[in-house]
Coordinates of C-alpha atoms in Angstrom, one line a residue:
M1 CA 139.4 62.9 140.9
G2 CA 140.8 62.5 144.8
N3 CA 141.6 59.5 146.8
I4 CA 140.1 57.3 144.3
T5 CA 142.0 55.1 142.3
L6 CA 142.3 54.0 139.0
P7 CA 143.4 49.6 139.0
H8 CA 145.7 49.0 136.7
R9 CA 145.1 46.7 133.8
L10 CA 147.4 45.2 131.9
S11 CA 145.0 45.2 128.8
A12 CA 142.0 46.5 127.0
Q13 CA 139.5 46.0 124.4
D14 CA 138.5 47.7 121.9
L15 CA 136.5 47.5 118.9
G16 CA 136.7 44.3 120.3
V17 CA 140.4 43.7 119.9
H18 CA 141.9 42.5 123.2
I19 CA 145.1 44.7 123.6
T20 CA 148.2 44.9 125.7
P21 CA 151.0 47.7 126.4
S22 CA 153.2 45.6 124.2
L23 CA 150.4 44.1 121.4
N24 CA 150.8 41.1 121.4
F25 CA 147.0 39.6 120.7
S26 CA 147.7 35.6 122.7
E27 CA 145.0 37.1 124.7
H28 CA 143.0 37.9 121.6
Y29 CA 143.3 34.8 120.1
Q30 CA 142.8 32.5 123.3
C31 CA 138.9 35.1 123.7
I32 CA 137.9 34.7 120.2
T33 CA 139.2 30.8 120.2
N34 CA 137.3 30.1 122.7
I35 CA 134.1 32.2 121.5
A36 CA 133.6 30.5 117.7
L37 CA 134.6 26.9 120.2
K38 CA 131.5 27.4 122.1
T39 CA 129.3 28.8 118.7
L40 CA 130.7 24.9 116.9
G41 CA 129.2 23.3 119.7
F42 CA 125.9 25.8 119.6
I43 CA 126.0 24.4 116.5
K44 CA 126.4 21.2 116.7
R45 CA 124.5 20.7 119.1
F46 CA 121.1 22.1 117.3
T47 CA 121.6 20.6 113.5
A48 CA 121.9 17.0 115.0
D49 CA 119.3 16.3 113.3
F50 CA 120.6 18.4 109.8
K51 CA 120.9 15.4 106.9
T52 CA 122.2 18.7 104.1
L53 CA 125.9 19.8 104.4
P54 CA 125.3 23.4 102.6
A55 CA 122.7 23.8 105.4
L56 CA 126.0 23.1 107.8
R57 CA 128.1 25.5 106.1
L58 CA 125.9 28.3 106.5
L59 CA 125.3 28.1 109.9
Y60 CA 129.2 28.3 110.1
C61 CA 129.8 30.6 107.6
A62 CA 127.0 32.8 109.3
L63 CA 127.2 32.5 113.0
D64 CA 131.2 30.7 113.3
R65 CA 133.6 33.0 110.9
P66 CA 132.7 35.9 111.8
H67 CA 135.1 35.5 115.1
L68 CA 137.5 34.5 113.3
E69 CA 138.4 36.9 110.4
Y70 CA 136.5 40.2 112.2
A71 CA 139.6 42.6 112.2
S72 CA 141.8 40.4 111.0
I73 CA 144.7 42.7 109.2
I74 CA 145.1 43.8 112.7
W75 CA 145.9 40.8 115.0
S76 CA 146.3 38.4 111.9
P77 CA 149.3 35.6 113.3
H78 CA 152.1 35.5 112.5
Q79 CA 153.5 32.7 114.5
Y80 CA 152.3 29.6 114.0
K81 CA 151.2 28.4 117.3
Y82 CA 148.2 30.8 117.2
Q83 CA 147.5 29.1 113.1
L84 CA 147.1 26.7 114.9
M85 CA 144.8 27.8 117.7
L86 CA 142.0 29.4 114.9
E87 CA 142.1 26.6 112.5
R88 CA 141.9 24.2 114.9
V89 CA 137.6 25.9 115.1
Q90 CA 137.4 24.9 111.3
H91 CA 139.1 21.3 111.4
K92 CA 136.3 20.9 114.3
F93 CA 133.8 21.8 111.8
L94 CA 135.2 19.3 108.7
R95 CA 135.0 15.9 111.3
Y96 CA 132.1 17.1 112.4
A97 CA 130.9 17.9 108.3
A98 CA 132.6 14.4 107.3
F99 CA 130.9 12.7 109.5
K100 CA 127.0 13.9 109.0
S101 CA 128.2 13.0 105.5
G102 CA 129.0 9.7 106.3
Q103 CA 132.3 9.7 105.8
P104 CA 134.0 10.6 109.6
M105 CA 137.8 10.5 109.7
A106 CA 140.2 9.9 112.0
R107 CA 141.7 12.4 114.4
D108 CA 145.3 11.1 113.1
N109 CA 144.1 11.8 109.8
H110 CA 144.3 15.6 109.0
D111 CA 143.7 15.8 105.0
Y112 CA 140.5 17.7 104.8
S113 CA 140.6 18.3 100.9
Q114 CA 137.9 15.9 100.6
V115 CA 135.2 17.4 102.9
M116 CA 136.0 20.5 101.6
N117 CA 135.3 19.8 98.1
R118 CA 131.6 18.7 99.3
L119 CA 130.8 22.0 100.5

């Protein structure tokens, strides 16, 4: 290629999955968590007038969960800190759904079973 040198990259993205030479997916977890949180923020901003939980659930399942589930067979988190990072998105949605249903939960209450049963 003459005198042109290619820059050295520490990671590559192929089919939406960030890959590093050591096959550490921490960058991928961070990237999809950020995308999912931004999408959840979009859902929360534009559903301020929604009253029904099934509509919220439908929007979450259609717009946000695909980011969290795409190619998960390849990068499935085996470390607890990455599992918590990804579950944080779902917990934020469940807190929002509880708020919209009229039964807000305390931030330190981690029992989401009641909200999940209503959805």
